JSON list of C-alpha atoms in Angstrom, two decimals:
[
{"chain": "A", "resi": 1, "resn": "MET", "atom": "CA", "xyz": [-127.89, 123.69, -35.52]},
{"chain": "A", "resi": 2, "resn": "THR", "atom": "CA", "xyz": [-128.51, 119.96, -35.52]},
{"chain": "A", "resi": 3, "resn": "LEU", "atom": "CA", "xyz": [-131.32, 118.17, -33.73]},
{"chain": "A", "resi": 4, "resn": "ALA", "atom": "CA", "xyz": [-128.90, 116.60, -31.20]},
{"chain": "A", "resi": 5, "resn": "ALA", "atom": "CA", "xyz": [-127.44, 120.00, -30.34]},
{"chain": "A", "resi": 6, "resn": "ALA", "atom": "CA", "xyz": [-130.92, 121.49, -29.99]},
{"chain": "A", "resi": 7, "resn": "THR", "atom": "CA", "xyz": [-132.18, 118.81, -27.63]},
{"chain": "A", "resi": 8, "resn": "HIS", "atom": "CA", "xyz": [-128.98, 118.77, -25.54]},
{"chain": "A", "resi": 9, "resn": "GLY", "atom": "CA", "xyz": [-129.30, 120.73, -22.31]},
{"chain": "A", "resi": 10, "resn": "PHE", "atom": "CA", "xyz": [-128.82, 120.67, -18.58]},
{"chain": "A", "resi": 11, "resn": "LEU", "atom": "CA", "xyz": [-131.40, 117.91, -18.07]},
{"chain": "A", "resi": 12, "resn": "SER", "atom": "CA", "xyz": [-129.96, 115.73, -20.85]},
{"chain": "A", "resi": 13, "resn": "PRO", "atom": "CA", "xyz": [-126.24, 115.37, -20.13]},
{"chain": "A", "resi": 14, "resn": "THR", "atom": "CA", "xyz": [-123.93, 113.36, -22.30]},
{"chain": "A", "resi": 15, "resn": "GLY", "atom": "CA", "xyz": [-121.97, 110.31, -21.19]},
{"chain": "A", "resi": 16, "resn": "VAL", "atom": "CA", "xyz": [-118.78, 112.35, -20.88]},
{"chain": "A", "resi": 17, "resn": "GLU", "atom": "CA", "xyz": [-120.50, 114.85, -18.59]},
{"chain": "A", "resi": 18, "resn": "ILE", "atom": "CA", "xyz": [-121.88, 112.06, -16.38]},
{"chain": "A", "resi": 19, "resn": "ALA", "atom": "CA", "xyz": [-118.44, 110.42, -16.18]},
{"chain": "A", "resi": 20, "resn": "PHE", "atom": "CA", "xyz": [-116.87, 113.80, -15.36]},
{"chain": "A", "resi": 21, "resn": "LEU", "atom": "CA", "xyz": [-119.33, 114.29, -12.50]},
{"chain": "A", "resi": 22, "resn": "LEU", "atom": "CA", "xyz": [-118.83, 110.78, -11.08]},
{"chain": "A", "resi": 23, "resn": "VAL", "atom": "CA", "xyz": [-115.03, 110.99, -11.24]},
{"chain": "A", "resi": 24, "resn": "GLY", "atom": "CA", "xyz": [-115.21, 114.41, -9.63]},
{"chain": "A", "resi": 25, "resn": "LEU", "atom": "CA", "xyz": [-117.23, 113.04, -6.71]},
{"chain": "A", "resi": 26, "resn": "VAL", "atom": "CA", "xyz": [-114.75, 110.19, -6.20]},
{"chain": "A", "resi": 27, "resn": "THR", "atom": "CA", "xyz": [-111.83, 112.61, -6.36]},
{"chain": "A", "resi": 28, "resn": "PHE", "atom": "CA", "xyz": [-113.50, 114.95, -3.85]},
{"chain": "A", "resi": 29, "resn": "GLY", "atom": "CA", "xyz": [-114.15, 112.06, -1.45]},
{"chain": "A", "resi": 30, "resn": "ALA", "atom": "CA", "xyz": [-110.53, 110.87, -1.72]},
{"chain": "A", "resi": 31, "resn": "ALA", "atom": "CA", "xyz": [-109.31, 114.41, -1.03]},
{"chain": "A", "resi": 32, "resn": "LEU", "atom": "CA", "xyz": [-111.48, 114.59, 2.11]},
{"chain": "A", "resi": 33, "resn": "VAL", "atom": "CA", "xyz": [-110.08, 111.29, 3.39]},
{"chain": "A", "resi": 34, "resn": "THR", "atom": "CA", "xyz": [-106.54, 112.52, 2.65]},
{"chain": "A", "resi": 35, "resn": "VAL", "atom": "CA", "xyz": [-106.87, 115.50, 4.97]},
{"chain": "A", "resi": 36, "resn": "THR", "atom": "CA", "xyz": [-108.96, 113.78, 7.68]},
{"chain": "A", "resi": 37, "resn": "THR", "atom": "CA", "xyz": [-107.21, 110.44, 8.23]},
{"chain": "A", "resi": 38, "resn": "ARG", "atom": "CA", "xyz": [-104.78, 110.08, 11.13]},
{"chain": "A", "resi": 39, "resn": "GLN", "atom": "CA", "xyz": [-102.55, 107.56, 9.37]},
{"chain": "A", "resi": 40, "resn": "LEU", "atom": "CA", "xyz": [-99.86, 109.33, 7.38]},
{"chain": "A", "resi": 41, "resn": "VAL", "atom": "CA", "xyz": [-99.14, 106.46, 5.00]},
{"chain": "A", "resi": 42, "resn": "HIS", "atom": "CA", "xyz": [-102.85, 106.07, 4.24]},
{"chain": "A", "resi": 43, "resn": "ALA", "atom": "CA", "xyz": [-103.06, 109.80, 3.59]},
{"chain": "A", "resi": 44, "resn": "ALA", "atom": "CA", "xyz": [-100.27, 109.50, 1.00]},
{"chain": "A", "resi": 45, "resn": "LEU", "atom": "CA", "xyz": [-102.05, 106.59, -0.70]},
{"chain": "A", "resi": 46, "resn": "TRP", "atom": "CA", "xyz": [-105.37, 108.45, -0.77]},
{"chain": "A", "resi": 47, "resn": "LEU", "atom": "CA", "xyz": [-103.47, 111.36, -2.30]},
{"chain": "A", "resi": 48, "resn": "VAL", "atom": "CA", "xyz": [-102.49, 109.02, -5.15]},
{"chain": "A", "resi": 49, "resn": "LEU", "atom": "CA", "xyz": [-106.19, 108.36, -5.81]},
{"chain": "A", "resi": 50, "resn": "THR", "atom": "CA", "xyz": [-106.95, 112.09, -5.68]},
{"chain": "A", "resi": 51, "resn": "LEU", "atom": "CA", "xyz": [-104.26, 113.01, -8.18]},
{"chain": "A", "resi": 52, "resn": "GLY", "atom": "CA", "xyz": [-105.22, 110.08, -10.40]},
{"chain": "A", "resi": 53, "resn": "GLY", "atom": "CA", "xyz": [-108.82, 111.30, -10.42]},
{"chain": "A", "resi": 54, "resn": "LEU", "atom": "CA", "xyz": [-107.63, 114.72, -11.55]},
{"chain": "A", "resi": 55, "resn": "ALA", "atom": "CA", "xyz": [-105.72, 113.06, -14.39]},
{"chain": "A", "resi": 56, "resn": "VAL", "atom": "CA", "xyz": [-108.92, 111.31, -15.50]},
{"chain": "A", "resi": 57, "resn": "GLU", "atom": "CA", "xyz": [-110.74, 114.65, -15.41]},
{"chain": "A", "resi": 58, "resn": "TYR", "atom": "CA", "xyz": [-108.09, 116.14, -17.70]},
{"chain": "A", "resi": 59, "resn": "LEU", "atom": "CA", "xyz": [-108.56, 113.22, -20.10]},
{"chain": "A", "resi": 60, "resn": "LEU", "atom": "CA", "xyz": [-112.30, 113.85, -20.19]},
{"chain": "A", "resi": 61, "resn": "LEU", "atom": "CA", "xyz": [-111.57, 117.50, -21.01]},
{"chain": "A", "resi": 62, "resn": "THR", "atom": "CA", "xyz": [-109.44, 116.35, -23.99]},
{"chain": "A", "resi": 63, "resn": "ALA", "atom": "CA", "xyz": [-106.25, 117.65, -22.34]},
{"chain": "A", "resi": 64, "resn": "GLU", "atom": "CA", "xyz": [-104.20, 114.50, -22.83]},
{"chain": "A", "resi": 65, "resn": "PHE", "atom": "CA", "xyz": [-100.81, 116.13, -22.32]},
{"chain": "A", "resi": 66, "resn": "ILE", "atom": "CA", "xyz": [-101.84, 117.69, -18.99]},
{"chain": "A", "resi": 67, "resn": "ALA", "atom": "CA", "xyz": [-103.27, 114.35, -17.88]},
{"chain": "A", "resi": 68, "resn": "TRP", "atom": "CA", "xyz": [-100.03, 112.46, -18.52]},
{"chain": "A", "resi": 69, "resn": "VAL", "atom": "CA", "xyz": [-98.01, 115.23, -16.88]},
{"chain": "A", "resi": 70, "resn": "GLN", "atom": "CA", "xyz": [-100.29, 114.86, -13.87]},
{"chain": "A", "resi": 71, "resn": "VAL", "atom": "CA", "xyz": [-99.58, 111.12, -13.74]},
{"chain": "A", "resi": 72, "resn": "LEU", "atom": "CA", "xyz": [-95.83, 111.30, -14.36]},
{"chain": "A", "resi": 73, "resn": "ILE", "atom": "CA", "xyz": [-94.97, 114.30, -12.19]},
{"chain": "A", "resi": 74, "resn": "TYR", "atom": "CA", "xyz": [-97.49, 114.30, -9.37]},
{"chain": "A", "resi": 75, "resn": "VAL", "atom": "CA", "xyz": [-98.41, 110.63, -9.00]},
{"chain": "A", "resi": 76, "resn": "GLY", "atom": "CA", "xyz": [-95.03, 109.29, -10.08]},
{"chain": "A", "resi": 77, "resn": "SER", "atom": "CA", "xyz": [-92.71, 111.87, -8.47]},
{"chain": "A", "resi": 78, "resn": "VAL", "atom": "CA", "xyz": [-94.37, 114.01, -5.82]},
{"chain": "A", "resi": 79, "resn": "VAL", "atom": "CA", "xyz": [-96.13, 111.12, -4.06]},
{"chain": "A", "resi": 80, "resn": "VAL", "atom": "CA", "xyz": [-92.96, 109.01, -4.20]},
{"chain": "A", "resi": 81, "resn": "LEU", "atom": "CA", "xyz": [-91.03, 111.93, -2.72]},
{"chain": "A", "resi": 82, "resn": "LEU", "atom": "CA", "xyz": [-93.64, 112.21, 0.02]},
{"chain": "A", "resi": 83, "resn": "LEU", "atom": "CA", "xyz": [-93.36, 108.50, 0.82]},
{"chain": "A", "resi": 84, "resn": "PHE", "atom": "CA", "xyz": [-89.57, 108.77, 0.95]},
{"chain": "A", "resi": 85, "resn": "GLY", "atom": "CA", "xyz": [-89.96, 111.69, 3.35]},
{"chain": "A", "resi": 86, "resn": "LEU", "atom": "CA", "xyz": [-92.22, 109.61, 5.59]},
{"chain": "A", "resi": 87, "resn": "MET", "atom": "CA", "xyz": [-89.71, 106.77, 5.60]},
{"chain": "A", "resi": 88, "resn": "LEU", "atom": "CA", "xyz": [-86.70, 108.99, 6.24]},
{"chain": "A", "resi": 89, "resn": "THR", "atom": "CA", "xyz": [-88.40, 110.76, 9.15]},
{"chain": "A", "resi": 90, "resn": "ARG", "atom": "CA", "xyz": [-89.59, 107.40, 10.56]},
{"chain": "A", "resi": 91, "resn": "ALA", "atom": "CA", "xyz": [-93.22, 108.39, 10.57]},
{"chain": "A", "resi": 92, "resn": "PRO", "atom": "CA", "xyz": [-95.53, 106.03, 12.48]},
{"chain": "A", "resi": 93, "resn": "ILE", "atom": "CA", "xyz": [-97.31, 103.43, 10.37]},
{"chain": "A", "resi": 94, "resn": "GLY", "atom": "CA", "xyz": [-100.49, 103.22, 12.44]},
{"chain": "A", "resi": 95, "resn": "ARG", "atom": "CA", "xyz": [-102.67, 105.93, 13.91]},
{"chain": "A", "resi": 96, "resn": "SER", "atom": "CA", "xyz": [-100.72, 108.99, 14.99]},
{"chain": "A", "resi": 97, "resn": "PRO", "atom": "CA", "xyz": [-102.26, 111.25, 17.64]},
{"chain": "A", "resi": 98, "resn": "ASP", "atom": "CA", "xyz": [-99.82, 113.97, 16.59]},
{"chain": "A", "resi": 99, "resn": "ALA", "atom": "CA", "xyz": [-101.53, 114.15, 13.19]},
{"chain": "A", "resi": 100, "resn": "ASP", "atom": "CA", "xyz": [-104.56, 115.83, 14.79]},
{"chain": "A", "resi": 101, "resn": "SER", "atom": "CA", "xyz": [-103.75, 119.21, 16.30]},
{"chain": "A", "resi": 102, "resn": "GLY", "atom": "CA", "xyz": [-107.30, 119.94, 17.46]},
{"chain": "A", "resi": 103, "resn": "ASN", "atom": "CA", "xyz": [-107.68, 122.84, 15.01]},
{"chain": "A", "resi": 104, "resn": "ARG", "atom": "CA", "xyz": [-109.98, 121.09, 12.56]},
{"chain": "A", "resi": 105, "resn": "TRP", "atom": "CA", "xyz": [-112.73, 123.70, 12.62]},
{"chain": "A", "resi": 106, "resn": "PRO", "atom": "CA", "xyz": [-110.40, 126.69, 12.06]},
{"chain": "A", "resi": 107, "resn": "ALA", "atom": "CA", "xyz": [-108.66, 124.71, 9.32]},
{"chain": "A", "resi": 108, "resn": "LEU", "atom": "CA", "xyz": [-112.05, 123.93, 7.73]},
{"chain": "A", "resi": 109, "resn": "GLY", "atom": "CA", "xyz": [-112.96, 127.62, 7.82]},
{"chain": "A", "resi": 110, "resn": "VAL", "atom": "CA", "xyz": [-109.66, 128.61, 6.19]},
{"chain": "A", "resi": 111, "resn": "ALA", "atom": "CA", "xyz": [-110.09, 125.89, 3.53]},
{"chain": "A", "resi": 112, "resn": "LEU", "atom": "CA", "xyz": [-113.64, 127.03, 2.67]},
{"chain": "A", "resi": 113, "resn": "ALA", "atom": "CA", "xyz": [-112.55, 130.67, 2.52]},
{"chain": "A", "resi": 114, "resn": "SER", "atom": "CA", "xyz": [-109.61, 129.77, 0.26]},
{"chain": "A", "resi": 115, "resn": "ALA", "atom": "CA", "xyz": [-111.87, 127.70, -2.01]},
{"chain": "A", "resi": 116, "resn": "ALA", "atom": "CA", "xyz": [-114.41, 130.51, -2.25]},
{"chain": "A", "resi": 117, "resn": "ALA", "atom": "CA", "xyz": [-111.68, 133.03, -3.06]},
{"chain": "A", "resi": 118, "resn": "LEU", "atom": "CA", "xyz": [-110.20, 130.73, -5.71]},
{"chain": "A", "resi": 119, "resn": "VAL", "atom": "CA", "xyz": [-113.58, 130.14, -7.38]},
{"chain": "A", "resi": 120, "resn": "TRP", "atom": "CA", "xyz": [-114.31, 133.87, -7.37]},
{"chain": "A", "resi": 121, "resn": "VAL", "atom": "CA", "xyz": [-110.93, 134.71, -8.93]},
{"chain": "A", "resi": 122, "resn": "VAL", "atom": "CA", "xyz": [-111.26, 132.07, -11.64]},
{"chain": "A", "resi": 123, "resn": "VAL", "atom": "CA", "xyz": [-114.85, 133.04, -12.51]},
{"chain": "A", "resi": 124, "resn": "ASP", "atom": "CA", "xyz": [-113.98, 136.74, -12.57]},
{"chain": "A", "resi": 125, "resn": "ALA", "atom": "CA", "xyz": [-110.87, 136.19, -14.71]},
{"chain": "A", "resi": 126, "resn": "PHE", "atom": "CA", "xyz": [-112.49, 133.91, -17.30]},
{"chain": "A", "resi": 127, "resn": "ARG", "atom": "CA", "xyz": [-116.01, 135.29, -17.31]},
{"chain": "A", "resi": 128, "resn": "ALA", "atom": "CA", "xyz": [-115.78, 136.64, -20.86]},
{"chain": "A", "resi": 129, "resn": "THR", "atom": "CA", "xyz": [-113.26, 134.12, -22.19]},
{"chain": "A", "resi": 130, "resn": "TRP", "atom": "CA", "xyz": [-114.32, 131.91, -25.06]},
{"chain": "A", "resi": 131, "resn": "ILE", "atom": "CA", "xyz": [-112.54, 128.82, -26.35]},
{"chain": "A", "resi": 132, "resn": "ASP", "atom": "CA", "xyz": [-111.84, 128.66, -30.05]},
{"chain": "A", "resi": 133, "resn": "LEU", "atom": "CA", "xyz": [-112.96, 125.16, -30.97]},
{"chain": "A", "resi": 134, "resn": "ASP", "atom": "CA", "xyz": [-111.63, 125.53, -34.52]},
{"chain": "A", "resi": 135, "resn": "GLY", "atom": "CA", "xyz": [-108.09, 126.39, -33.38]},
{"chain": "A", "resi": 136, "resn": "ALA", "atom": "CA", "xyz": [-105.41, 124.30, -31.74]},
{"chain": "A", "resi": 137, "resn": "ALA", "atom": "CA", "xyz": [-106.46, 122.16, -28.80]},
{"chain": "A", "resi": 138, "resn": "ALA", "atom": "CA", "xyz": [-106.04, 123.95, -25.47]},
{"chain": "A", "resi": 139, "resn": "GLY", "atom": "CA", "xyz": [-104.41, 120.91, -23.89]},
{"chain": "A", "resi": 140, "resn": "SER", "atom": "CA", "xyz": [-102.01, 120.13, -26.72]},
{"chain": "A", "resi": 141, "resn": "THR", "atom": "CA", "xyz": [-98.26, 119.92, -26.22]},
{"chain": "A", "resi": 142, "resn": "ALA", "atom": "CA", "xyz": [-97.48, 123.02, -28.28]},
{"chain": "A", "resi": 143, "resn": "VAL", "atom": "CA", "xyz": [-99.93, 125.32, -26.50]},
{"chain": "A", "resi": 144, "resn": "THR", "atom": "CA", "xyz": [-99.05, 124.02, -23.02]},
{"chain": "A", "resi": 145, "resn": "GLY", "atom": "CA", "xyz": [-95.28, 124.20, -23.63]},
{"chain": "A", "resi": 146, "resn": "ALA", "atom": "CA", "xyz": [-95.50, 127.75, -24.93]},
{"chain": "A", "resi": 147, "resn": "SER", "atom": "CA", "xyz": [-97.57, 128.86, -21.94]},
{"chain": "A", "resi": 148, "resn": "LEU", "atom": "CA", "xyz": [-95.34, 127.03, -19.43]},
{"chain": "A", "resi": 149, "resn": "PHE", "atom": "CA", "xyz": [-91.98, 128.28, -20.63]},
{"chain": "A", "resi": 150, "resn": "GLN", "atom": "CA", "xyz": [-93.14, 131.81, -21.40]},
{"chain": "A", "resi": 151, "resn": "ASN", "atom": "CA", "xyz": [-95.42, 132.73, -18.51]},
{"chain": "A", "resi": 152, "resn": "TRP", "atom": "CA", "xyz": [-94.85, 130.14, -15.74]},
{"chain": "A", "resi": 153, "resn": "VAL", "atom": "CA", "xyz": [-91.09, 129.53, -15.71]},
{"chain": "A", "resi": 154, "resn": "LEU", "atom": "CA", "xyz": [-90.44, 131.13, -12.32]},
{"chain": "A", "resi": 155, "resn": "PRO", "atom": "CA", "xyz": [-93.25, 129.29, -10.41]},
{"chain": "A", "resi": 156, "resn": "PHE", "atom": "CA", "xyz": [-92.15, 126.02, -12.03]},
{"chain": "A", "resi": 157, "resn": "GLU", "atom": "CA", "xyz": [-88.55, 126.45, -10.85]},
{"chain": "A", "resi": 158, "resn": "ALA", "atom": "CA", "xyz": [-89.68, 127.65, -7.41]},
{"chain": "A", "resi": 159, "resn": "LEU", "atom": "CA", "xyz": [-91.72, 124.46, -6.99]},
{"chain": "A", "resi": 160, "resn": "SER", "atom": "CA", "xyz": [-88.70, 122.30, -7.83]},
{"chain": "A", "resi": 161, "resn": "VAL", "atom": "CA", "xyz": [-86.57, 124.15, -5.27]},
{"chain": "A", "resi": 162, "resn": "LEU", "atom": "CA", "xyz": [-89.33, 123.69, -2.66]},
{"chain": "A", "resi": 163, "resn": "LEU", "atom": "CA", "xyz": [-89.43, 119.93, -3.25]},
{"chain": "A", "resi": 164, "resn": "LEU", "atom": "CA", "xyz": [-85.63, 119.73, -3.00]},
{"chain": "A", "resi": 165, "resn": "ALA", "atom": "CA", "xyz": [-85.68, 121.66, 0.28]},
{"chain": "A", "resi": 166, "resn": "ALA", "atom": "CA", "xyz": [-88.33, 119.27, 1.67]},
{"chain": "A", "resi": 167, "resn": "LEU", "atom": "CA", "xyz": [-86.18, 116.24, 0.80]},
{"chain": "A", "resi": 168, "resn": "VAL", "atom": "CA", "xyz": [-83.04, 117.78, 2.35]},
{"chain": "A", "resi": 169, "resn": "GLY", "atom": "CA", "xyz": [-85.01, 118.66, 5.49]},
{"chain": "A", "resi": 170, "resn": "ALA", "atom": "CA", "xyz": [-86.26, 115.08, 5.80]},
{"chain": "A", "resi": 171, "resn": "ILE", "atom": "CA", "xyz": [-82.69, 113.77, 5.55]},
{"chain": "A", "resi": 172, "resn": "VAL", "atom": "CA", "xyz": [-81.48, 116.21, 8.23]},
{"chain": "A", "resi": 173, "resn": "LEU", "atom": "CA", "xyz": [-84.30, 115.25, 10.60]},
{"chain": "A", "resi": 174, "resn": "SER", "atom": "CA", "xyz": [-83.65, 111.53, 10.11]},
{"chain": "A", "resi": 175, "resn": "ARG", "atom": "CA", "xyz": [-79.91, 111.90, 10.82]},
{"chain": "A", "resi": 176, "resn": "LYS", "atom": "CA", "xyz": [-80.62, 113.89, 13.98]},
{"chain": "A", "resi": 177, "resn": "THR", "atom": "CA", "xyz": [-83.06, 111.27, 15.26]},
{"chain": "A", "resi": 178, "resn": "LYS", "atom": "CA", "xyz": [-80.60, 108.46, 14.51]},
{"chain": "A", "resi": 179, "resn": "ALA", "atom": "CA", "xyz": [-77.79, 110.24, 16.39]},
{"chain": "A", "resi": 180, "resn": "GLU", "atom": "CA", "xyz": [-79.98, 110.80, 19.44]},
{"chain": "A", "resi": 181, "resn": "SER", "atom": "CA", "xyz": [-81.17, 107.19, 19.56]},
{"chain": "A", "resi": 182, "resn": "SER", "atom": "CA", "xyz": [-77.67, 105.67, 19.19]},
{"chain": "A", "resi": 183, "resn": "SER", "atom": "CA", "xyz": [-76.15, 107.38, 22.28]},
{"chain": "A", "resi": 184, "resn": "PRO", "atom": "CA", "xyz": [-77.69, 106.32, 25.65]},
{"chain": "A", "resi": 185, "resn": "PRO", "atom": "CA", "xyz": [-78.10, 109.01, 28.27]},
{"chain": "A", "resi": 186, "resn": "LEU", "atom": "CA", "xyz": [-75.32, 109.43, 30.83]},
{"chain": "A", "resi": 187, "resn": "ASN", "atom": "CA", "xyz": [-77.63, 109.74, 33.84]},
{"chain": "A", "resi": 188, "resn": "SER", "atom": "CA", "xyz": [-78.87, 106.17, 33.32]},
{"chain": "A", "resi": 189, "resn": "ARG", "atom": "CA", "xyz": [-75.29, 104.88, 33.66]},
{"chain": "A", "resi": 190, "resn": "ALA", "atom": "CA", "xyz": [-74.69, 106.89, 36.79]},
{"chain": "A", "resi": 191, "resn": "ALA", "atom": "CA", "xyz": [-77.93, 105.65, 38.34]},
{"chain": "A", "resi": 192, "resn": "THR", "atom": "CA", "xyz": [-77.15, 101.98, 37.76]},
{"chain": "A", "resi": 193, "resn": "GLY", "atom": "CA", "xyz": [-73.48, 102.30, 38.65]},
{"chain": "A", "resi": 194, "resn": "SER", "atom": "CA", "xyz": [-72.42, 100.09, 35.73]},
{"chain": "A", "resi": 195, "resn": "SER", "atom": "CA", "xyz": [-69.75, 100.82, 33.18]},
{"chain": "A", "resi": 196, "resn": "PRO", "atom": "CA", "xyz": [-70.27, 100.70, 29.43]},
{"chain": "A", "resi": 197, "resn": "SER", "atom": "CA", "xyz": [-70.49, 97.27, 27.82]},
{"chain": "A", "resi": 198, "resn": "VAL", "atom": "CA", "xyz": [-67.53, 95.76, 25.97]},
{"chain": "A", "resi": 199, "resn": "LEU", "atom": "CA", "xyz": [-67.73, 93.69, 22.79]},
{"chain": "A", "resi": 200, "resn": "ASP", "atom": "CA", "xyz": [-66.09, 90.27, 22.66]},
{"chain": "A", "resi": 201, "resn": "SER", "atom": "CA", "xyz": [-64.49, 88.64, 19.61]},
{"chain": "A", "resi": 202, "resn": "ARG", "atom": "CA", "xyz": [-67.92, 87.87, 18.16]},
{"chain": "A", "resi": 203, "resn": "ASN", "atom": "CA", "xyz": [-69.15, 91.44, 18.71]},
{"chain": "A", "resi": 204, "resn": "HIS", "atom": "CA", "xyz": [-71.46, 90.34, 21.54]},
{"chain": "A", "resi": 205, "resn": "PRO", "atom": "CA", "xyz": [-71.88, 92.85, 24.37]},
{"chain": "A", "resi": 206, "resn": "ILE", "atom": "CA", "xyz": [-70.27, 91.95, 27.71]},
{"chain": "A", "resi": 207, "resn": "GLU", "atom": "CA", "xyz": [-71.62, 93.84, 30.70]},
{"chain": "A", "resi": 208, "resn": "ARG", "atom": "CA", "xyz": [-69.14, 94.98, 33.33]},
{"chain": "A", "resi": 209, "resn": "THR", "atom": "CA", "xyz": [-70.38, 94.87, 36.91]},
{"chain": "A", "resi": 210, "resn": "SER", "atom": "CA", "xyz": [-69.29, 97.11, 39.73]},
{"chain": "A", "resi": 211, "resn": "PRO", "atom": "CA", "xyz": [-67.28, 95.79, 42.78]},
{"chain": "A", "resi": 212, "resn": "ALA", "atom": "CA", "xyz": [-70.37, 96.27, 44.97]},
{"chain": "A", "resi": 213, "resn": "ASP", "atom": "CA", "xyz": [-72.40, 93.95, 42.76]},
{"chain": "A", "resi": 214, "resn": "GLN", "atom": "CA", "xyz": [-69.64, 91.31, 42.88]},
{"chain": "A", "resi": 215, "resn": "GLU", "atom": "CA", "xyz": [-69.49, 91.40, 46.74]},
{"chain": "A", "resi": 216, "resn": "GLY", "atom": "CA", "xyz": [-73.27, 91.06, 46.90]},
{"chain": "A", "resi": 217, "resn": "ALA", "atom": "CA", "xyz": [-73.15, 88.05, 44.63]},
{"chain": "A", "resi": 218, "resn": "LEU", "atom": "CA", "xyz": [-70.54, 86.39, 46.91]}
]
């Protein structure tokens, strides 16, 4: 055991450990803003910062392949898909009162319970697991590819189908909203007593007036 390893402890962290802690705090703050803001577009942009922070954490853990997958798939694909969904559904740009359902405290309780359950499961599953530092790197391409295509093929394909279903649903909702906005209601025509407008040679609308309106004008 070297002198540096002997003096290293909890009260003497390395530069990598300090950077890991600081990036983790920034990522946690960005995640809180993502779920608490009432502006949907801002939430998507804060999600970019959150996922980017996770990629930096993977780099600090020497898992370069996982870090670039995080950037390419989540930041480069999932967030873009989310922004396309917001545009297709014509989400409001500013503050949206519909984004707050009034169930923040129950949602916070469910989130804390889920986080506690996840931490307990991970700690219980890897309590006696040791990393072989002399073997292949845990975040290398070979180890990650073998684990992904041997043990996690079905969840990977299920996630791709879920994202495709979300995009198709956004397209269906946008087409329905466009069809409803293009046809004016019939009761408004009956109330005003006017007939539908006609387009002239330059495609300008020409309003037709009723006989009663013409007699009143005379």
